[in-house]
Amino acid sequence: IPARIRPHLTGSWEGGSNVILVRKGRPGASIAEHRRATLRLWPERRAISMAVTDSGLCLANFHASTGARAEADVLEAARLAAEWAGDAPLVLAGDFNLRPQSSDAFDRLEQLHGLTGATDPAAIDHVLGRGTGLLDPARAWPDGRRDVPDPDRGLKLRLSDHSPVVCRVST
């Protein structure tokens, strides 16, 4: 209900996750195709969403399960995204629920699909790329930057328990 009343304050727990935003108005910045697939249904539904821009850049986003299921979700999401993208440049991003410092899954993602660019050894949110130029290393916003002022109440709101992870990409 809050999302319908105040959609500008939608957080990830209200449908804001697994969203791919493409800024229009630039050459190659329109979505030419969109696909979705379910990674698992239990104990929570997990999905991957992929958009292909008219420039051919493939953008995929997902939210992996936690615990022992995380690695399987990450590897399956990468497999699906790489399959959909074919030889096209690919960006795979999301809440991996895996830390590079404690999982060899990132080495396997590079070996199997050419995906590189983990955000930080201790991070669980990542932007990985293949066939793209990551112009900036992916980095999480500091906590204070992710607080958004509520114009109706004057209070700051934290829209998610995760900071956004950002980087610039060129094809």
mmCIF file of C-alpha atoms in Angstrom:
data_model
loop_
_atom_site.group_PDB
_atom_site.id
_atom_site.type_symbol
_atom_site.label_atom_id
_atom_site.label_comp_id
_atom_site.label_asym_id
_atom_site.label_seq_id
_atom_site.Cartn_x
_atom_site.Cartn_y
_atom_site.Cartn_z
ATOM 1 C CA ILE A 1 0.000 0.000 0.000
ATOM 2 C CA PRO A 2 2.707 2.603 0.838
ATOM 3 C CA ALA A 3 4.156 2.244 -2.671
ATOM 4 C CA ARG A 4 0.801 3.163 -4.188
ATOM 5 C CA ILE A 5 0.384 6.158 -1.910
ATOM 6 C CA ARG A 6 3.978 7.442 -2.160
ATOM 7 C CA PRO A 7 5.732 5.708 -5.081
ATOM 8 C CA HIS A 8 8.763 8.019 -4.873
ATOM 9 C CA LEU A 9 9.647 6.286 -1.601
ATOM 10 C CA THR A 10 9.499 2.688 -2.814
ATOM 11 C CA GLY A 11 12.210 0.600 -1.216
ATOM 12 C CA SER A 12 13.464 -2.844 -2.135
ATOM 13 C CA TRP A 13 11.051 -4.512 0.269
ATOM 14 C CA GLU A 14 8.178 -2.950 -1.680
ATOM 15 C CA GLY A 15 9.127 -4.049 -5.181
ATOM 16 C CA GLY A 16 12.113 -1.790 -5.834
ATOM 17 C CA SER A 17 14.665 -4.571 -6.274
ATOM 18 C CA ASN A 18 15.441 -6.376 -9.534
ATOM 19 C CA VAL A 19 14.895 -3.127 -11.393
ATOM 20 C CA ILE A 20 16.926 -2.141 -14.433
ATOM 21 C CA LEU A 21 16.908 1.564 -15.189
ATOM 22 C CA VAL A 22 18.102 2.827 -18.567
ATOM 23 C CA ARG A 23 18.429 6.563 -19.098
ATOM 24 C CA LYS A 24 16.754 7.531 -22.361
ATOM 25 C CA GLY A 25 17.855 10.292 -24.654
ATOM 26 C CA ARG A 26 21.266 8.943 -25.543
ATOM 27 C CA PRO A 27 22.104 6.820 -28.569
ATOM 28 C CA GLY A 28 21.854 3.141 -27.670
ATOM 29 C CA ALA A 29 19.889 3.838 -24.502
ATOM 30 C CA SER A 30 16.521 2.312 -25.334
ATOM 31 C CA ILE A 31 15.498 -1.148 -24.247
ATOM 32 C CA ALA A 32 15.138 -3.384 -27.293
ATOM 33 C CA GLU A 33 14.267 -6.593 -25.422
ATOM 34 C CA HIS A 34 13.494 -7.762 -21.884
ATOM 35 C CA ARG A 35 13.598 -11.262 -20.404
ATOM 36 C CA ARG A 36 12.979 -12.821 -16.984
ATOM 37 C CA ALA A 37 13.600 -16.223 -15.509
ATOM 38 C CA THR A 38 12.970 -17.769 -12.122
ATOM 39 C CA LEU A 39 16.080 -18.978 -10.315
ATOM 40 C CA ARG A 40 14.129 -20.730 -7.548
ATOM 41 C CA LEU A 41 10.660 -20.749 -5.998
ATOM 42 C CA TRP A 42 11.474 -21.979 -2.497
ATOM 43 C CA PRO A 43 12.025 -20.874 0.211
ATOM 44 C CA GLU A 44 11.625 -17.476 -1.498
ATOM 45 C CA ARG A 45 11.064 -16.717 -5.145
ATOM 46 C CA ARG A 46 14.283 -15.496 -6.773
ATOM 47 C CA ALA A 47 14.426 -14.193 -10.338
ATOM 48 C CA ILE A 48 16.782 -12.685 -12.858
ATOM 49 C CA SER A 49 15.762 -9.868 -15.161
ATOM 50 C CA MET A 50 17.685 -8.906 -18.298
ATOM 51 C CA ALA A 51 17.344 -5.999 -20.680
ATOM 52 C CA VAL A 52 19.116 -5.659 -24.004
ATOM 53 C CA THR A 53 19.631 -2.082 -25.142
ATOM 54 C CA ASP A 54 19.401 -1.100 -28.780
ATOM 55 C CA SER A 55 23.203 -0.729 -28.737
ATOM 56 C CA GLY A 56 23.456 -4.433 -27.874
ATOM 57 C CA LEU A 57 24.549 -4.040 -24.251
ATOM 58 C CA CYS A 58 22.940 -6.702 -22.052
ATOM 59 C CA LEU A 59 22.076 -5.700 -18.487
ATOM 60 C CA ALA A 60 21.079 -8.394 -15.991
ATOM 61 C CA ASN A 61 20.006 -8.008 -12.368
ATOM 62 C CA PHE A 62 19.097 -10.545 -9.691
ATOM 63 C CA HIS A 63 18.864 -11.111 -5.939
ATOM 64 C CA ALA A 64 20.397 -14.389 -4.776
ATOM 65 C CA SER A 65 19.171 -16.479 -1.896
ATOM 66 C CA THR A 66 21.066 -16.411 1.360
ATOM 67 C CA GLY A 67 23.242 -19.023 2.994
ATOM 68 C CA ALA A 68 24.051 -22.251 1.193
ATOM 69 C CA ARG A 69 21.697 -21.434 -1.715
ATOM 70 C CA ALA A 70 23.462 -18.169 -2.656
ATOM 71 C CA GLU A 71 26.267 -19.716 -4.681
ATOM 72 C CA ALA A 72 23.888 -21.865 -6.746
ATOM 73 C CA ASP A 73 21.710 -18.817 -7.497
ATOM 74 C CA VAL A 74 24.744 -16.717 -8.517
ATOM 75 C CA LEU A 75 26.116 -19.396 -10.833
ATOM 76 C CA GLU A 76 22.704 -20.024 -12.417
ATOM 77 C CA ALA A 77 22.041 -16.296 -12.878
ATOM 78 C CA ALA A 78 25.424 -15.895 -14.581
ATOM 79 C CA ARG A 79 24.793 -18.923 -16.795
ATOM 80 C CA LEU A 80 21.410 -17.596 -17.915
ATOM 81 C CA ALA A 81 22.694 -14.059 -18.487
ATOM 82 C CA ALA A 82 25.708 -15.291 -20.485
ATOM 83 C CA GLU A 83 23.486 -17.586 -22.540
ATOM 84 C CA TRP A 84 21.034 -14.774 -23.318
ATOM 85 C CA ALA A 85 23.795 -12.305 -24.117
ATOM 86 C CA GLY A 86 25.736 -14.646 -26.402
ATOM 87 C CA ASP A 87 28.818 -12.719 -27.539
ATOM 88 C CA ALA A 88 27.317 -9.311 -26.675
ATOM 89 C CA PRO A 89 28.730 -7.160 -23.860
ATOM 90 C CA LEU A 90 27.170 -8.107 -20.524
ATOM 91 C CA VAL A 91 26.728 -6.450 -17.136
ATOM 92 C CA LEU A 92 25.527 -8.720 -14.313
ATOM 93 C CA ALA A 93 24.578 -6.914 -11.119
ATOM 94 C CA GLY A 94 22.685 -7.467 -7.926
ATOM 95 C CA ASP A 95 22.691 -8.791 -4.411
ATOM 96 C CA PHE A 96 24.889 -11.865 -4.770
ATOM 97 C CA ASN A 97 24.791 -12.617 -1.027
ATOM 98 C CA LEU A 98 28.378 -13.838 -1.515
ATOM 99 C CA ARG A 99 31.610 -12.154 -0.528
ATOM 100 C CA PRO A 100 34.662 -12.607 -2.787
ATOM 101 C CA GLN A 101 36.847 -13.006 0.304
ATOM 102 C CA SER A 102 34.937 -16.121 1.341
ATOM 103 C CA SER A 103 33.838 -17.725 -1.948
ATOM 104 C CA ASP A 104 35.615 -18.970 -5.044
ATOM 105 C CA ALA A 105 32.438 -18.384 -7.077
ATOM 106 C CA PHE A 106 33.890 -15.133 -8.430
ATOM 107 C CA ASP A 107 36.884 -17.007 -9.863
ATOM 108 C CA ARG A 108 34.445 -19.436 -11.504
ATOM 109 C CA LEU A 109 32.363 -16.563 -12.910
ATOM 110 C CA GLU A 110 35.484 -15.218 -14.564
ATOM 111 C CA GLN A 111 36.597 -18.623 -15.863
ATOM 112 C CA LEU A 112 33.173 -19.729 -17.119
ATOM 113 C CA HIS A 113 31.686 -16.454 -18.365
ATOM 114 C CA GLY A 114 34.456 -13.814 -18.394
ATOM 115 C CA LEU A 115 32.674 -11.769 -15.701
ATOM 116 C CA THR A 116 34.952 -9.568 -13.598
ATOM 117 C CA GLY A 117 34.798 -6.492 -11.363
ATOM 118 C CA ALA A 118 33.619 -7.531 -7.887
ATOM 119 C CA THR A 119 32.799 -4.436 -5.856
ATOM 120 C CA ASP A 120 34.920 -5.183 -2.793
ATOM 121 C CA PRO A 121 36.237 -8.357 -1.134
ATOM 122 C CA ALA A 122 33.772 -7.934 1.765
ATOM 123 C CA ALA A 123 30.780 -6.763 -0.311
ATOM 124 C CA ILE A 124 27.710 -8.818 -1.237
ATOM 125 C CA ASP A 125 26.367 -6.395 -3.899
ATOM 126 C CA HIS A 126 28.302 -6.408 -7.158
ATOM 127 C CA VAL A 127 28.438 -5.102 -10.730
ATOM 128 C CA LEU A 128 30.363 -7.518 -12.957
ATOM 129 C CA GLY A 129 31.137 -6.985 -16.622
ATOM 130 C CA ARG A 130 32.215 -8.881 -19.714
ATOM 131 C CA GLY A 131 33.052 -7.231 -23.023
ATOM 132 C CA THR A 132 32.432 -3.815 -21.510
ATOM 133 C CA GLY A 133 34.564 -1.048 -20.159
ATOM 134 C CA LEU A 134 33.831 -0.437 -16.497
ATOM 135 C CA LEU A 135 34.908 3.191 -16.461
ATOM 136 C CA ASP A 136 34.896 3.389 -12.678
ATOM 137 C CA PRO A 137 35.365 0.519 -10.271
ATOM 138 C CA ALA A 138 31.987 -0.498 -8.852
ATOM 139 C CA ARG A 139 31.559 1.040 -5.427
ATOM 140 C CA ALA A 140 28.885 1.261 -2.786
ATOM 141 C CA TRP A 141 27.572 4.626 -1.674
ATOM 142 C CA PRO A 142 28.404 5.685 1.882
ATOM 143 C CA ASP A 143 25.516 5.178 4.318
ATOM 144 C CA GLY A 144 24.582 8.862 4.533
ATOM 145 C CA ARG A 145 24.221 9.219 0.773
ATOM 146 C CA ARG A 146 21.553 6.516 0.576
ATOM 147 C CA ASP A 147 19.253 8.404 2.950
ATOM 148 C CA VAL A 148 16.513 10.192 1.023
ATOM 149 C CA PRO A 149 14.560 13.140 2.405
ATOM 150 C CA ASP A 150 10.817 12.598 2.628
ATOM 151 C CA PRO A 151 9.358 15.850 1.248
ATOM 152 C CA ASP A 152 6.091 15.379 3.148
ATOM 153 C CA ARG A 153 7.597 14.856 6.589
ATOM 154 C CA GLY A 154 11.091 16.326 6.409
ATOM 155 C CA LEU A 155 12.627 13.129 7.745
ATOM 156 C CA LYS A 156 15.359 11.127 6.076
ATOM 157 C CA LEU A 157 14.453 7.646 4.959
ATOM 158 C CA ARG A 158 16.733 4.704 4.254
ATOM 159 C CA LEU A 159 15.132 2.941 1.298
ATOM 160 C CA SER A 160 17.033 -0.313 1.623
ATOM 161 C CA ASP A 161 19.293 -2.218 3.955
ATOM 162 C CA HIS A 162 21.909 -2.071 1.164
ATOM 163 C CA SER A 163 23.727 0.916 -0.284
ATOM 164 C CA PRO A 164 23.428 1.359 -4.055
ATOM 165 C CA VAL A 165 26.435 0.110 -5.997
ATOM 166 C CA VAL A 166 27.379 2.286 -8.941
ATOM 167 C CA CYS A 167 29.816 2.341 -11.848
ATOM 168 C CA ARG A 168 29.880 3.762 -15.355
ATOM 169 C CA VAL A 169 29.926 1.349 -18.283
ATOM 170 C CA SER A 170 30.885 1.830 -21.907
ATOM 171 C CA THR A 171 30.540 -0.601 -24.776
#
